[in-house]
XYZ file of C-alpha atoms in Angstrom:
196
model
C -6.457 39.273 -12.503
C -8.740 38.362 -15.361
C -12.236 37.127 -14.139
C -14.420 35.366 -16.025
C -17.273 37.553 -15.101
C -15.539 40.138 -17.221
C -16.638 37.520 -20.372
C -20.487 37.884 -21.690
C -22.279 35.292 -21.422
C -19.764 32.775 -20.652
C -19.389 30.800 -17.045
C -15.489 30.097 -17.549
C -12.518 31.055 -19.564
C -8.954 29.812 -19.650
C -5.461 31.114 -19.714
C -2.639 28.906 -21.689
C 0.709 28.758 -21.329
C 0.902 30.460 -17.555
C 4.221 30.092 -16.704
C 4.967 30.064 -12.840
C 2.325 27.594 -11.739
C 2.691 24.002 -12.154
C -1.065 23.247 -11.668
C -4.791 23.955 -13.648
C -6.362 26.301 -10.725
C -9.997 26.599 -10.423
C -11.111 30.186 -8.781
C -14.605 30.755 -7.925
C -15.570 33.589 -7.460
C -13.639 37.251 -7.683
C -9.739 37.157 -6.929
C -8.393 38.597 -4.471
C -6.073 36.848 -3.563
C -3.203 33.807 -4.226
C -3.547 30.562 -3.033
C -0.891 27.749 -3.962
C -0.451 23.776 -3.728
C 2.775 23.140 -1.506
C 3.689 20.951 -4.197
C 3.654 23.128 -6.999
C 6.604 23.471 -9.360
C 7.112 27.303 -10.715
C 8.910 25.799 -13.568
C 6.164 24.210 -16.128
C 3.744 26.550 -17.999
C 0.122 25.615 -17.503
C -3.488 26.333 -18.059
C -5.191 28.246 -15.386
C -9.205 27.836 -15.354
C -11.149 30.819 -13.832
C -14.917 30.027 -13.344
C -17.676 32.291 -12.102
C -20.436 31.588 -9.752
C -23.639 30.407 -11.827
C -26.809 32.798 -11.092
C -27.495 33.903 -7.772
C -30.591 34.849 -6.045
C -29.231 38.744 -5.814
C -27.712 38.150 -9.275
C -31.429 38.305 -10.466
C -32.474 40.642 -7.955
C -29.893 43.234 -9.326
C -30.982 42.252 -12.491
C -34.028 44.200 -11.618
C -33.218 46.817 -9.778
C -29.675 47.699 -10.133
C -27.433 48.512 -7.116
C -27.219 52.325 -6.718
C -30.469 53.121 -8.272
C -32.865 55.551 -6.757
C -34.164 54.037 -4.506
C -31.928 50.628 -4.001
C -32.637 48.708 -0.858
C -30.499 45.499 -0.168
C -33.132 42.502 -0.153
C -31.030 40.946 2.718
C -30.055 37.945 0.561
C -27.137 36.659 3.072
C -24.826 34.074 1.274
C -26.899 34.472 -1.705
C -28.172 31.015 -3.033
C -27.703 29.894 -6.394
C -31.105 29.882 -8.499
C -32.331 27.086 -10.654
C -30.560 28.511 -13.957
C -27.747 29.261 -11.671
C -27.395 25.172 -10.891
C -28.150 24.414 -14.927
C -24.850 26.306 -15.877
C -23.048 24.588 -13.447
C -24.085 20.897 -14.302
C -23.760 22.354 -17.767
C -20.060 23.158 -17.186
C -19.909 19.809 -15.459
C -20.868 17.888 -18.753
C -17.817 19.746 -20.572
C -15.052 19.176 -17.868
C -15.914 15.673 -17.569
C -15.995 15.276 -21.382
C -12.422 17.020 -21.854
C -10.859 15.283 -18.332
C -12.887 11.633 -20.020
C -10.879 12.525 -23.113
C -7.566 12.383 -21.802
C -7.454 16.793 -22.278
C -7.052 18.795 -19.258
C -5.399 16.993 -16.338
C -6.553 19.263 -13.183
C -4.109 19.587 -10.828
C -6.040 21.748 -7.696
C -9.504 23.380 -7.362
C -9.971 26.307 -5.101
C -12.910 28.227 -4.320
C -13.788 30.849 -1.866
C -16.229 29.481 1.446
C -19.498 31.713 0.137
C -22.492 29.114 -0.353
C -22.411 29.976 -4.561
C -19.194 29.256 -4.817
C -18.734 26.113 -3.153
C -22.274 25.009 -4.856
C -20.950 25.738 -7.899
C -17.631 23.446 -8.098
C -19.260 20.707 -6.716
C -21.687 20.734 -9.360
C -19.396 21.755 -12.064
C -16.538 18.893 -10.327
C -19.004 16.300 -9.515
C -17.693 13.133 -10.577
C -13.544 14.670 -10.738
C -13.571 14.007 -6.643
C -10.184 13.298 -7.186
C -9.045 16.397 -7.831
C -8.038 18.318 -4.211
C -9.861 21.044 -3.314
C -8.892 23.911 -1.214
C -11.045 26.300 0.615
C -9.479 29.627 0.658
C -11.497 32.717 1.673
C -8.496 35.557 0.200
C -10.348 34.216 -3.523
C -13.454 35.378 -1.914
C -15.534 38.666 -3.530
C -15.645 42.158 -1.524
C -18.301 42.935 0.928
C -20.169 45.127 -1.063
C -24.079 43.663 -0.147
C -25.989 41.174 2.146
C -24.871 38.373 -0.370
C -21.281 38.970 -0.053
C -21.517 37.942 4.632
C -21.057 34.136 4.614
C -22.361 31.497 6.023
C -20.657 29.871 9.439
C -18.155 27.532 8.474
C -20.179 24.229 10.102
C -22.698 24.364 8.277
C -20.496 25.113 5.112
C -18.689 21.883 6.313
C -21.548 19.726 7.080
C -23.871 20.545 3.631
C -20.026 20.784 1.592
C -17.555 18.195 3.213
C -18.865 14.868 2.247
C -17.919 16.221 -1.305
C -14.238 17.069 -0.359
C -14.453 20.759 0.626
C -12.572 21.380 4.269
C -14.253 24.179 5.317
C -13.294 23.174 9.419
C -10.367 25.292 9.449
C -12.490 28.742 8.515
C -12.433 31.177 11.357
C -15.903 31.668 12.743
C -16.062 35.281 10.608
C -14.106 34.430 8.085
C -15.526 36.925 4.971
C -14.540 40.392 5.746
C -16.378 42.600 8.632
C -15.698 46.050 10.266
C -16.588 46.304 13.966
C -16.520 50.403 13.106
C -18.657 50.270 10.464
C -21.299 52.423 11.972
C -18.780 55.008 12.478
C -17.688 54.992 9.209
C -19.094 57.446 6.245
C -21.134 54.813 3.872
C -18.797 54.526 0.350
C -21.520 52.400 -1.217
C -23.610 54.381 -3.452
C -27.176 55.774 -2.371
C -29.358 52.978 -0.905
C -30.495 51.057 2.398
C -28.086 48.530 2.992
C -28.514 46.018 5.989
C-alpha cells in the first residue's frame, strides 16, 4: 500500500486509473487494512486519494528526539493531538478539495479514516464543507501500536466531539486500537527506550 507519508513534504497523493474500486477513497492514516462501500462496482477504474494526518503533537516531539535514541522516553502523548501547523495543512488541503470538487473535478465517492483523534481531525478539516460525502469509521486503516500516540481515545467521546460532522464512531468497540493483555510478559521489540 502506498502511503502518502512515504511523499516529502506533501499531505496527500493520488493514484489514477485503479481498477477494482468504483469509488475515490480517502485513508487517513497508515493502511492496514481494506474497507469497502457495499455499493461499490469492481468494474470502473478510479482515483484513489491517500491523505496523511497533518502534524501531531508526538510528530514534533520525535522531531526532537527521535524514537530509539539513547535515551528515548515516550512523552505519554495518548491519541496524539494535532498541533497548530498540523490544523493549517489540513484547512490548507481543504481549500484545494473544495476548489477541484467546486470545479466540477473529482467527484468523491466515500471517505474513510481510522477512529485516532488526528485522523478524524484531519478529514473534517480537510472535508469541511463536502458533508455530503459518507464517511466511514474503520479502525483496520488505523496505524500500529508502536507509542502512547498510537492507544485511542474511547469511542464516546470520539462520537460526541466527531459525530455532528458525520463520523459514526458509536459502533467502535470500547478498545478498539490494538492492545495485548500479555504484554508484560512479552520481550519488548521496540527499540531501547521507556515506553508507557
Amino acid at each position: 500500500v502506498l502511503l502518502a507519508s512515504a511523499v516529502p513534504g506533501r499531505l496527500w497523493m493520488r493514484l489514477k486509473g485503479v481498477q477494482r474500486s468504483c469509488l475515490s477513497l480517502l485513508l487517513l492514516s497508515s493502511a492496514h487494512g481494506w474497507c469497502a462501500a457495499p455499493s461499490m462496482s469492481l468494474n470502473m477504474a478510479k482515483e484513489i486519494t491517500f491523505v496523511r494526518h497533518g502534524v501531531t503533537e508526538m510528530n514534533e516531539f520525535l522531531g526532537k528526539k527521535s524514537y530509539g535514541s539513547t535515551g528515548f522516553e515516550d512523552p505519554g502523548y495518548y491519541d496524539t493531538r494535532l498541533t497548530p501547523r498540523g490544523m493549517n495543512q489540513a484547512t490548507e488541503l481543504n481549500k484545494v478539495l473544495r476548489g477541484e470538487h467546486e470545479e466540477g473535478g473529482q467527484q468523491m465517492e466515500l471517505l474513510v479514516a481510522s477512529p485516532l483523534h488526528r485522523t478524524l481531525h484531519t478529514a473534517t478539516l480537510a472535508f469541511g464543507g463536502l458533508e455530503h460525502i459518507p464517511r466511514v469509521v474503520n479502525p483496520m486503516v488505523r496505524e500500529r501500536m508502536w507509542l502512547s500516540s498510537d492507544v485511542g481515545s474511547d469511542p464516546e467521546a470520539l462520537q460526541a466531539e466527531f459525530g455532528e460532522h458525520g463520523w459514526d464512531c458509536s459502533a467502535l468497540p470500547k478498545r478498539w486500537w490494538y492492545h495485548n493483555d500479555n504484554w508484560a510478559k512479552e520481550t519488548e521489540w521496540r527499540a531501547p527506550g521507556k515506553y508507557v
